[in-house]
Short mmCIF file of C-alpha atoms and ligand atoms in Angstrom, two decimals:
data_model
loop_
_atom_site.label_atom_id
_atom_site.label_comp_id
_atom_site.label_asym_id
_atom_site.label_seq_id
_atom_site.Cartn_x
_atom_site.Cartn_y
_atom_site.Cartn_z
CA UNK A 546 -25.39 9.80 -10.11
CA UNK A 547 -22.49 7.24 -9.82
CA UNK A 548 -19.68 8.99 -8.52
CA UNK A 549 -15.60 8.62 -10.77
CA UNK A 550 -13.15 8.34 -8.53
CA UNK A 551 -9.19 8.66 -10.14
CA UNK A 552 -7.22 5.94 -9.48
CA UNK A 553 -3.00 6.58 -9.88
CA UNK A 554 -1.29 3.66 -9.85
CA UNK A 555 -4.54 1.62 -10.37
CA UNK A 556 -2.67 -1.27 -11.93
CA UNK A 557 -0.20 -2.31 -8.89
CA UNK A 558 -0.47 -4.23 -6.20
CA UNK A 559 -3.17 -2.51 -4.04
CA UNK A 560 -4.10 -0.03 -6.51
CA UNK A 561 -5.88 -3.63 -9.22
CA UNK A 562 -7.50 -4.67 -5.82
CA UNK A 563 -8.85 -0.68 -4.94
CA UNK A 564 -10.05 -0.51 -8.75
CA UNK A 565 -11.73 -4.13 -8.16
CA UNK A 566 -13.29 -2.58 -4.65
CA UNK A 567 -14.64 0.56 -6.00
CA UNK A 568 -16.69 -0.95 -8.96
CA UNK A 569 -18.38 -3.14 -7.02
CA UNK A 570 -19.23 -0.67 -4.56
CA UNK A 571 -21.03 1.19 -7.57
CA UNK A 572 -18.31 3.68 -8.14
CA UNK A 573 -17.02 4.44 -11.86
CA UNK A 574 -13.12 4.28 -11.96
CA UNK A 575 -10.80 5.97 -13.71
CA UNK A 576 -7.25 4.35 -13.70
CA UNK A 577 -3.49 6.06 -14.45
CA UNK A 578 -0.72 4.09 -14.44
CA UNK A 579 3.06 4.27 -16.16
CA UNK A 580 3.46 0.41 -16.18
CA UNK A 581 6.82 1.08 -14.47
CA UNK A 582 5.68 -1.64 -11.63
CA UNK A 583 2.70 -3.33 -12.94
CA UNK A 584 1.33 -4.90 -15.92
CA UNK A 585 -1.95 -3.80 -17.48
CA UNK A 586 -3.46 -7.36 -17.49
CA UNK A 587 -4.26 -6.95 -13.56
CA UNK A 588 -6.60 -4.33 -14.89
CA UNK A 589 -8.27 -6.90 -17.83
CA UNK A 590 -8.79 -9.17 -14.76
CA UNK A 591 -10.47 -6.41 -12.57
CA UNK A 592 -13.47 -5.95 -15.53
CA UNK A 593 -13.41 -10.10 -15.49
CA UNK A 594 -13.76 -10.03 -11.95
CA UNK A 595 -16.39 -6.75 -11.48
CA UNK A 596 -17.67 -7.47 -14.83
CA UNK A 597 -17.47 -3.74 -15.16
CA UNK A 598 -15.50 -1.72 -17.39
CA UNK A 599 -13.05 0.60 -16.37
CA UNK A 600 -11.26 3.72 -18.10
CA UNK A 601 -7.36 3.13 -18.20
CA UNK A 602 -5.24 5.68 -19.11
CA UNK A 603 -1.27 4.41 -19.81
CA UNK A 604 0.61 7.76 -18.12
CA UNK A 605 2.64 9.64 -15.69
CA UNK A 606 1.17 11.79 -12.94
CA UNK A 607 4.37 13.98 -13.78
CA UNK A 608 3.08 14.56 -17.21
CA UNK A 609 0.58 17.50 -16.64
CA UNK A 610 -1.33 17.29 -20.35
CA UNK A 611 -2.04 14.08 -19.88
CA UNK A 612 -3.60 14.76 -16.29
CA UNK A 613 -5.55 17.47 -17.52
CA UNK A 614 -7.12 15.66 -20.22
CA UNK A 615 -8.24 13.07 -17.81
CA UNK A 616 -9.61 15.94 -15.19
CA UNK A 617 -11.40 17.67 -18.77
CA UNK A 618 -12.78 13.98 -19.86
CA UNK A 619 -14.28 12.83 -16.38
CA UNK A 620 -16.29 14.13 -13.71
CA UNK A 621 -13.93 13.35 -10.81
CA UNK A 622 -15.27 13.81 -7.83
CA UNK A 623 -11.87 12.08 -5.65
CA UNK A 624 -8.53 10.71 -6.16
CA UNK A 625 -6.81 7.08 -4.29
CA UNK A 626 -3.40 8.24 -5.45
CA UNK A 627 -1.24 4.83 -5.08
CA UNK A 628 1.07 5.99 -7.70
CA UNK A 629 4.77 5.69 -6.33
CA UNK A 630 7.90 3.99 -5.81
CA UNK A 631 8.78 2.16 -3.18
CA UNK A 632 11.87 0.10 -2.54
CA UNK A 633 13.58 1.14 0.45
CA UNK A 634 16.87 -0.05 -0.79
CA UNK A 635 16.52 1.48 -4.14
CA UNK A 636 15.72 4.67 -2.71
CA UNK A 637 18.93 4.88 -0.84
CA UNK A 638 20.60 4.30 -3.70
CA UNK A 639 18.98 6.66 -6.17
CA UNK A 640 17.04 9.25 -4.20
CA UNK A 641 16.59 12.01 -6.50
CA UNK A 642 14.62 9.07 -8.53
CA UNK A 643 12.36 9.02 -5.56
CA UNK A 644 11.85 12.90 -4.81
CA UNK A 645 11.39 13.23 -8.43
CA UNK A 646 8.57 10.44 -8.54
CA UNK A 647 7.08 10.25 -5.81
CA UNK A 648 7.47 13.97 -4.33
CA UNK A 649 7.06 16.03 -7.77
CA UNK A 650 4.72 13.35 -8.96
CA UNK A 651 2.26 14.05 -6.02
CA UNK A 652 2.99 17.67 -6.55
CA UNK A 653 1.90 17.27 -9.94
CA UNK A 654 -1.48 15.46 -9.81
CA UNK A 655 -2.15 17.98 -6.87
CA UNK A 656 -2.26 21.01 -9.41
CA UNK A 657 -3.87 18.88 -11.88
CA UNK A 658 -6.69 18.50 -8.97
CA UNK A 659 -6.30 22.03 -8.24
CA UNK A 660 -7.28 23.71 -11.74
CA UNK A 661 -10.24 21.01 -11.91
CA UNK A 662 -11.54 22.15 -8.29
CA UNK A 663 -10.95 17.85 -7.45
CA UNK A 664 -10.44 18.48 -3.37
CA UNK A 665 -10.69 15.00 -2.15
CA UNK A 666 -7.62 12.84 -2.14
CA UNK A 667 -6.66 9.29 -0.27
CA UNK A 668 -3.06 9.02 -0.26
CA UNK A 669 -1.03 5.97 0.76
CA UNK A 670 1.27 6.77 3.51
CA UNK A 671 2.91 4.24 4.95
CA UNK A 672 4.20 3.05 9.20
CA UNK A 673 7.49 4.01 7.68
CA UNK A 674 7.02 7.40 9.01
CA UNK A 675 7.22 6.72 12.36
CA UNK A 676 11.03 5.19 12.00
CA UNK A 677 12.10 3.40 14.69
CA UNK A 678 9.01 4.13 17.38
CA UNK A 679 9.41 4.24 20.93
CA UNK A 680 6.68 2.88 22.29
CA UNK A 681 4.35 -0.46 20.94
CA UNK A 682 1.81 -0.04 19.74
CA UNK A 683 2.10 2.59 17.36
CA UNK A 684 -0.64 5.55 17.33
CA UNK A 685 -1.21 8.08 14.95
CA UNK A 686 0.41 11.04 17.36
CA UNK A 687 3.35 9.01 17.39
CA UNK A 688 6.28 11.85 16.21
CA UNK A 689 7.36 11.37 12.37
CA UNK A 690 10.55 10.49 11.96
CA UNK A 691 11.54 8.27 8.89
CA UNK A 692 14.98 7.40 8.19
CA UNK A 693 15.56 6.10 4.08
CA UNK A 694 14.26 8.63 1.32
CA UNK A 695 11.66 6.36 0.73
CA UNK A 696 10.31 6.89 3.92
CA UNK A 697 11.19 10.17 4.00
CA UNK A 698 8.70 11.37 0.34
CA UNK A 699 6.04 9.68 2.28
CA UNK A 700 6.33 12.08 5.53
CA UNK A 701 7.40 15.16 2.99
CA UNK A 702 4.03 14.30 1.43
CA UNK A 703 2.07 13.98 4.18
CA UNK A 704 3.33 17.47 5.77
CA UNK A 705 2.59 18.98 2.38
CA UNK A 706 -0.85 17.88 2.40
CA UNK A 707 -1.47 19.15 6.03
CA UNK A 708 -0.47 23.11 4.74
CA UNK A 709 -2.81 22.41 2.35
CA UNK A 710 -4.81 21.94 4.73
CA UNK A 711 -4.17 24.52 7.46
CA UNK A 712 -7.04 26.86 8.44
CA UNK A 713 -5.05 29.87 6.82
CA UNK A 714 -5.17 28.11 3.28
CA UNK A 715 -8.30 29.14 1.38
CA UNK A 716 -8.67 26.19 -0.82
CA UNK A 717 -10.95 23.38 1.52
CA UNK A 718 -8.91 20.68 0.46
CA UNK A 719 -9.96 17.56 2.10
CA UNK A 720 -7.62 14.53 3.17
CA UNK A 721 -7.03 11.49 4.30
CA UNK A 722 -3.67 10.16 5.22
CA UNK A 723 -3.63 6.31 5.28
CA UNK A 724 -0.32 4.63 7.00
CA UNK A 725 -0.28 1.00 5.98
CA UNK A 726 1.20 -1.58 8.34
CA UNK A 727 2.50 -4.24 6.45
CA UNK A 728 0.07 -5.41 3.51
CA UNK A 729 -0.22 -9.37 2.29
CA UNK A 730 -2.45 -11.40 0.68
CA UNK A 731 -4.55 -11.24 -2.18
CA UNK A 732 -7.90 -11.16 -3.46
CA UNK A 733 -9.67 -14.60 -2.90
CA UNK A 734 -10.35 -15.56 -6.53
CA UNK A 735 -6.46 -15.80 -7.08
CA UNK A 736 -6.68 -13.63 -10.15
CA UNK A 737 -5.39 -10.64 -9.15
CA UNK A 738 -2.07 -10.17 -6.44
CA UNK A 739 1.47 -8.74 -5.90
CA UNK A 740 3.90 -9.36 -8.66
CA UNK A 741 7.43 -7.37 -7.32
CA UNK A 742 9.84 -8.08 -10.40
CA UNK A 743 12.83 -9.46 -9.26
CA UNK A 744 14.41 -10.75 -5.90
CA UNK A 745 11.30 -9.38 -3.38
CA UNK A 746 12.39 -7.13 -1.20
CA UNK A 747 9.04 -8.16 0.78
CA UNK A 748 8.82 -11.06 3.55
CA UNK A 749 5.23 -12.63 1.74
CA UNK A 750 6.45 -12.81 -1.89
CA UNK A 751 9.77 -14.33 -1.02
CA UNK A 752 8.28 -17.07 1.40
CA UNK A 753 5.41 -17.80 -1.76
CA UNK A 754 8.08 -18.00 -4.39
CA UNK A 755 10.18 -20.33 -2.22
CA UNK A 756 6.79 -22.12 -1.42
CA UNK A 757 6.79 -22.56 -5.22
CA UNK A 758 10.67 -23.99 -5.44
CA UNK A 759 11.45 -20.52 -7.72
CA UNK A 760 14.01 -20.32 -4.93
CA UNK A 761 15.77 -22.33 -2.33
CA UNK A 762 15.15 -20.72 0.71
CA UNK A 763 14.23 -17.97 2.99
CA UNK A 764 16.73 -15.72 4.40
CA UNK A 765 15.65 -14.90 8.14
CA UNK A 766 17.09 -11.65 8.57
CA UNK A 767 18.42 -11.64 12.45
CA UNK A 768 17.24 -13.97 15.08
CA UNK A 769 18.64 -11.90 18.22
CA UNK A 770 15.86 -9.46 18.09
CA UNK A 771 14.44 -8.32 21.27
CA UNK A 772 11.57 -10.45 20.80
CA UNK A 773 9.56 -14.29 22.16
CA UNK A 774 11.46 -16.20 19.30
CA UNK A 775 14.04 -13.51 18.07
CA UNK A 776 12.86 -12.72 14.76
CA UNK A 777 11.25 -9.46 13.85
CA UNK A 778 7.78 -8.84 14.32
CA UNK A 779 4.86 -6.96 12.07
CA UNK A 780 1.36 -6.40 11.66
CA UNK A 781 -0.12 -8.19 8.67
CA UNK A 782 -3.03 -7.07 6.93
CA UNK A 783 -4.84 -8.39 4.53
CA UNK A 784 -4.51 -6.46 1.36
CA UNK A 785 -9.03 -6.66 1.22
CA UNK A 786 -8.77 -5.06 4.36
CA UNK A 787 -6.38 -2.47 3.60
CA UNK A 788 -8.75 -1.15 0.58
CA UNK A 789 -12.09 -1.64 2.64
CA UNK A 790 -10.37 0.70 4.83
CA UNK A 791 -9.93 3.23 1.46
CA UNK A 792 -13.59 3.02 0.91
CA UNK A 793 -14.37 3.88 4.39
CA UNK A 794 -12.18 7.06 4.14
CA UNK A 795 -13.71 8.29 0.51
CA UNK A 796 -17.19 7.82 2.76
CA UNK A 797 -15.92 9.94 5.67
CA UNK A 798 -14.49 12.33 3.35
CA UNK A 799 -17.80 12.65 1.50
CA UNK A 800 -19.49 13.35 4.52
CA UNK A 801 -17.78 16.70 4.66
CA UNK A 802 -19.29 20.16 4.02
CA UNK A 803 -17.48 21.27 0.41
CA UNK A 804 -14.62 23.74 1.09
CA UNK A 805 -14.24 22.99 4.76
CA UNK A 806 -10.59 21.74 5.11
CA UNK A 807 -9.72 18.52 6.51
CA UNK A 808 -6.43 16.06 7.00
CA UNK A 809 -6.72 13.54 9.18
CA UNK A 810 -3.87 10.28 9.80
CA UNK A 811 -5.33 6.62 9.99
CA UNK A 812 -3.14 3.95 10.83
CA UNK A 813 -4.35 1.03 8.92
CA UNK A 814 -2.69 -2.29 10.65
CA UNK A 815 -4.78 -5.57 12.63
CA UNK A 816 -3.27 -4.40 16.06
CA UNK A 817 -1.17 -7.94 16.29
CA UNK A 818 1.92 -8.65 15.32
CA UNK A 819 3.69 -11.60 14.20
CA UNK A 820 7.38 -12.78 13.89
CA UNK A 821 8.62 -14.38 11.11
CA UNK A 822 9.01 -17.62 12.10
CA UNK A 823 5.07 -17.50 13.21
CA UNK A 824 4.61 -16.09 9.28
CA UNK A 825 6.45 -19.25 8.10
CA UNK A 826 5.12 -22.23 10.00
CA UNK A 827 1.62 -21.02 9.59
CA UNK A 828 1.85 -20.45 6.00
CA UNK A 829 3.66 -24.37 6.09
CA UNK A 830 0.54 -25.39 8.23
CA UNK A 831 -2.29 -23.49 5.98
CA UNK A 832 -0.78 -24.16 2.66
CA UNK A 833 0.69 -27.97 2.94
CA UNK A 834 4.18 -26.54 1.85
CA UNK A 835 7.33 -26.42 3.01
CA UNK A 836 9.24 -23.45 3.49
CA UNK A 837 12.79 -23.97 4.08
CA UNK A 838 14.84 -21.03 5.62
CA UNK A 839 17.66 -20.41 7.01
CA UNK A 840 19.07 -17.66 9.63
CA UNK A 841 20.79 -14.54 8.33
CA UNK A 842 22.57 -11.44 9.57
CA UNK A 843 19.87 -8.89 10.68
CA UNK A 844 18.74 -6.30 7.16
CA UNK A 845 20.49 -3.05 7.62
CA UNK A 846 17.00 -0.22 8.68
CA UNK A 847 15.27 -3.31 9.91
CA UNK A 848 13.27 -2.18 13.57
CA UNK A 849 12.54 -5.36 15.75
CA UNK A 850 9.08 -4.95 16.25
CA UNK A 851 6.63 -2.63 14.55
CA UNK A 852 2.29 -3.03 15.12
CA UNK A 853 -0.04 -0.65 14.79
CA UNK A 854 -2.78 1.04 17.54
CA UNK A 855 -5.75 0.77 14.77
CA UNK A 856 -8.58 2.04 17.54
CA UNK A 857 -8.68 5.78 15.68
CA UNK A 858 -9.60 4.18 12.31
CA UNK A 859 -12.08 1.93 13.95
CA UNK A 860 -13.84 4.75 16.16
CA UNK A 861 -13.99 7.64 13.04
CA UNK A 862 -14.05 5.35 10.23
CA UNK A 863 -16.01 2.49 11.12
CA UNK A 864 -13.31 0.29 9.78
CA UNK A 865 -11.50 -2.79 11.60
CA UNK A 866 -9.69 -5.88 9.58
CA UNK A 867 -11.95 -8.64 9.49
CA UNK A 868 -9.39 -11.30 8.30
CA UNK A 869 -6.84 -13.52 9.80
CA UNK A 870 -3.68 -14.20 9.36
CA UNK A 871 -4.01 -18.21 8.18
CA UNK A 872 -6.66 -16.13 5.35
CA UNK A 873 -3.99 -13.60 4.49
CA UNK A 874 -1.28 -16.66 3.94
CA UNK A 875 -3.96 -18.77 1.80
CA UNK A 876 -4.70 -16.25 -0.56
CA UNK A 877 -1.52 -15.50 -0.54
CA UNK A 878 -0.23 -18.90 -1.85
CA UNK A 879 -3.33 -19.63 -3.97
CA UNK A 880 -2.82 -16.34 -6.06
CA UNK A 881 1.16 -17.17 -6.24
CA UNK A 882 -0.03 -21.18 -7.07
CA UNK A 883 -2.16 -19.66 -9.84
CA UNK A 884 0.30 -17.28 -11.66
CA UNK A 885 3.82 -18.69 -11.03
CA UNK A 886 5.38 -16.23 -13.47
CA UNK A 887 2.66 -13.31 -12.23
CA UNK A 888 1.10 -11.42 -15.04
CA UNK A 889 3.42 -11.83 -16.91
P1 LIG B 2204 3.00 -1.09 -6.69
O1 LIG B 2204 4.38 -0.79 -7.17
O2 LIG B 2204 2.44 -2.43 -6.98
O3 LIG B 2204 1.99 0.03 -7.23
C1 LIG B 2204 2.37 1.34 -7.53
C2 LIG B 2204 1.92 1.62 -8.95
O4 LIG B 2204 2.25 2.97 -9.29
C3 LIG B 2204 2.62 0.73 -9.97
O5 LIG B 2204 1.66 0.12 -10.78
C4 LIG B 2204 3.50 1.68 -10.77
O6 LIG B 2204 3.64 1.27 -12.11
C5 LIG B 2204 2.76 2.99 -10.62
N1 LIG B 2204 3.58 4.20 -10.72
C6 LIG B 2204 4.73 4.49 -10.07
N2 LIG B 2204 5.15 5.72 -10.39
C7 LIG B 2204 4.24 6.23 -11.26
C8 LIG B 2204 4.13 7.48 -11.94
N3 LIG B 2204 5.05 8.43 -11.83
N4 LIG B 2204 3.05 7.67 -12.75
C9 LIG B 2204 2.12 6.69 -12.90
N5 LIG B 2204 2.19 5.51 -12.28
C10 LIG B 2204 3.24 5.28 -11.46
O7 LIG B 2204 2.97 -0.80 -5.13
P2 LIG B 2204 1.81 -1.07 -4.06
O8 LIG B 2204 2.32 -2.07 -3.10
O9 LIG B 2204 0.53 -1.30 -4.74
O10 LIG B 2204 1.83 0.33 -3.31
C11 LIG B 2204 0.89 1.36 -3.62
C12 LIG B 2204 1.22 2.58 -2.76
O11 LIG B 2204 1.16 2.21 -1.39
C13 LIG B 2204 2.62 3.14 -2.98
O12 LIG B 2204 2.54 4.55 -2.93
C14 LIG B 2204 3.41 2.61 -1.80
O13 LIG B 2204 4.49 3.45 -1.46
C15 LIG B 2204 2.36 2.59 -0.72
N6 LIG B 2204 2.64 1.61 0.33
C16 LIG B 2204 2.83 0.29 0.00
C17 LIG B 2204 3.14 -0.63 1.01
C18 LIG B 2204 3.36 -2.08 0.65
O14 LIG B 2204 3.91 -2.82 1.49
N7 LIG B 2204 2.96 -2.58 -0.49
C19 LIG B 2204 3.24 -0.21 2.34
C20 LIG B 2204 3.04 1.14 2.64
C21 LIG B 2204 2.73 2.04 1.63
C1 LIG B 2205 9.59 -2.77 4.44
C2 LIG B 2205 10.26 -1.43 4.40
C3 LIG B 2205 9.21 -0.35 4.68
C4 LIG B 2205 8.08 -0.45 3.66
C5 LIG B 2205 7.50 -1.86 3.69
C6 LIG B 2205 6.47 -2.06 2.63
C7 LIG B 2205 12.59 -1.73 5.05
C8 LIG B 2205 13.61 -1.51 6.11
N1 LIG B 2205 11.33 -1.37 5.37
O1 LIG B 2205 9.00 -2.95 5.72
O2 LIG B 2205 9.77 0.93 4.61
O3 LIG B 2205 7.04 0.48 3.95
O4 LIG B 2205 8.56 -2.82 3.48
O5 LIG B 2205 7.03 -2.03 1.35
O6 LIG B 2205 12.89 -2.17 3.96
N2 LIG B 2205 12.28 -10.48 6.26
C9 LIG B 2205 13.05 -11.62 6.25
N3 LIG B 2205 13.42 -12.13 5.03
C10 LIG B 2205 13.08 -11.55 3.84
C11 LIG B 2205 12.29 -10.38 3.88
C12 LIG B 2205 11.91 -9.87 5.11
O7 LIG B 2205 13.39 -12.17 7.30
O8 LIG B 2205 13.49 -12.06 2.79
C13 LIG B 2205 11.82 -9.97 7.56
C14 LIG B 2205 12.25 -8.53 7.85
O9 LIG B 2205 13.51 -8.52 8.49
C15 LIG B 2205 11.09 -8.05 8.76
C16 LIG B 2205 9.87 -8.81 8.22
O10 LIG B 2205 10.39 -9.95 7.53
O11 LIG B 2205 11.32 -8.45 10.09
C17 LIG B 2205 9.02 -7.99 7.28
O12 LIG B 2205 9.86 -7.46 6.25
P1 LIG B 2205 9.25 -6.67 4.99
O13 LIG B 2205 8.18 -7.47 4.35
O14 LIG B 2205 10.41 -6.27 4.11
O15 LIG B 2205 8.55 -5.39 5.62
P2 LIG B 2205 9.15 -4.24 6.56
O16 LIG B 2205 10.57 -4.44 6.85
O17 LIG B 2205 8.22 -4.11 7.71
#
């Protein structure tokens, strides 16, 4: 039997392209979303694109009826919970907005899971846990030690879901923790990709919309970074990647005896880093476009470099990220070439 796996946040960014993964790996999907970041045309895309239908529900994970209708209508076996806000900036400006979403909306769809006996979850975490990290690259035993409230619901969430896990609690839930490195790109066809609403906070969508001429230039934030040309340095990974790595974690997960507990951190980065002059003149070189910039004051929060150690994924997962970074910046641009405005 095809197994239904609840997607929250299924119509953002990496939530469209983990719907679009899942059907074609034979999975039936179930999709929540509020709209609050996201348009519901990236999920009309996903069917065009699986030619597979897909259950979409218009809700909030905070809204408990509506959660446990979808747990009564569907035989969920395992949850990708995406659903969350996540603007740094924003969050230090309206926290309790963040707890409240992000923290009570987690604790929400966790109850929901509860009274249906759902134990499986995939949760996006993110590197922002590990603040500013002493040492390069960054493993998974790194200490947690985020810094914004952003960051912050992401670590609260991840030590919630490790008592739920503990040996003493009787309830086998089973868990993966997923810390993203810095996802880009977009899925190949161009139909589907990140649409922030207004100025990106994000290095990729600003450079593509400036690519475009929707604006002038690129600020460069800080070029007297400790690093080989000054400006700061991530690890990139394709956003194809990213989700392969999701389906590698449902399989691990469903590997597991029922009721035996189980939380485990994966660090999902390449394992190179890049500075952002690199990101710009290769996306100028791969794309044929200019991108003109020019050097700012370093962004308050900004760490110079940040890359991950992805060897513990690779080992227990079986996953590593296939693509490069002149892929990442093509499918980038062609998805941004494609849908100037986005969805809408
Ligand atoms: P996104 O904003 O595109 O997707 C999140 C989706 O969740 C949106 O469609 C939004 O409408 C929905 N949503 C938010 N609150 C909701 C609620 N209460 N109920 C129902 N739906 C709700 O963001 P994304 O880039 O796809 O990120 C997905 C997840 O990955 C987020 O949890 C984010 O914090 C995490 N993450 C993202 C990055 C990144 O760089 N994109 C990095 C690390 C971690
Ligand atoms: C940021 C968040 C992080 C979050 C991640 C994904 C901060 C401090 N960190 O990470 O918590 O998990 O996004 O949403 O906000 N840059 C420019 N010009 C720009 C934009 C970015 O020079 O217009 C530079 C940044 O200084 C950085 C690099 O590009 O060196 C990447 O920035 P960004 O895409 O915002 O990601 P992070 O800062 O790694």
């Amino acid at each position: 039997m095809t197994a239904t796996i609840l997607v929250t946040g299924g119509a953002g960014y990496i939530g469209s392209h983990a719907c679009l993964a899942l059907l074609q790996a034979g999975y039936a999907v179930v999709a929540i979303d509020n709209l609050c970041n996201s348009h519901a045309r990236a999920l009309e895309r996903v069917r065009q694109l699986a030619g597979r239908d897909l259950h979409f529900v218009q809700g909030d994970i905070r809204d408990a009826a509506a959660l446990g209708r979808l747990f009564a209508d569907h035989p969920i076996a395992a949850v990708m919970h995406f659903a969350g806000l996540k603007a740094v900036g924003e969050s230090c400006k309206k926290p309790l907005l963040y707890y409240d979403n992000n923290v009570l909306g987690t604790i929400s769809l966790l109850q929901a899971m509860e009274r249906a006996a759902v134990k499986r979850l995939i949760f996006s975490s993110s590197a922002t846990v590990y603040g500013f990290p002493e040492r390069m690259p960054i493993d998974e035993e790194a200490p947690l030690a985020a810094y914004n409230p952003y960051g912050r619901t992401k670590q609260m969430i991840e030590q919630m879901l490790g008592d739920l896990c503990l040996p003493t609690a009787q309830d086998g839930w089973q868990v993966a923790l997923l810390r993203y490195f810095n996802p880009v790109g977009a899925h190949e066809s161009g139909m589907i990709g990140e649409d922030p609403g207004g100025i990106p906070n994000n290095l990729l969508p600003y450079v593509t919309q400036v690519a475009a001429g929707r604006r002038e230039w690129l600020p460069v934030f800080g070029n007297d970074y400790p690093t080989a040309d000054g400006t700061g340095v991530r690890d990139y990974i394709h956003v194809l990647d990213l989700v392969d790595g999701h389906l590698k974690a449902l399989q691990k997960l469903e590997t597991l005896p029922e009721g035996e507990g189980f939380c485990r951190a994966w660090n999902l980065g390449t394992g190179q880093g890049y500075s952002v002059l690199e990101m710009v003149r290769t996306f100028e070189q791969v794309n044929g476009v200019a991108v003109p910039y020019r050097i700012m004051p370093r962004r308050d929060g900004d760490v110079a470099s940040c890359w991950a150690d992805a060897s513990r994924a690779k080992t227990e997962l079986g996953w590593v990220a296939k693509r490069d970074l002149a892929t990442m910046l093509a499918d980038s641009w062609r998805w941004q070439h494609n849908n100037p405005d986005g969805y809408r």
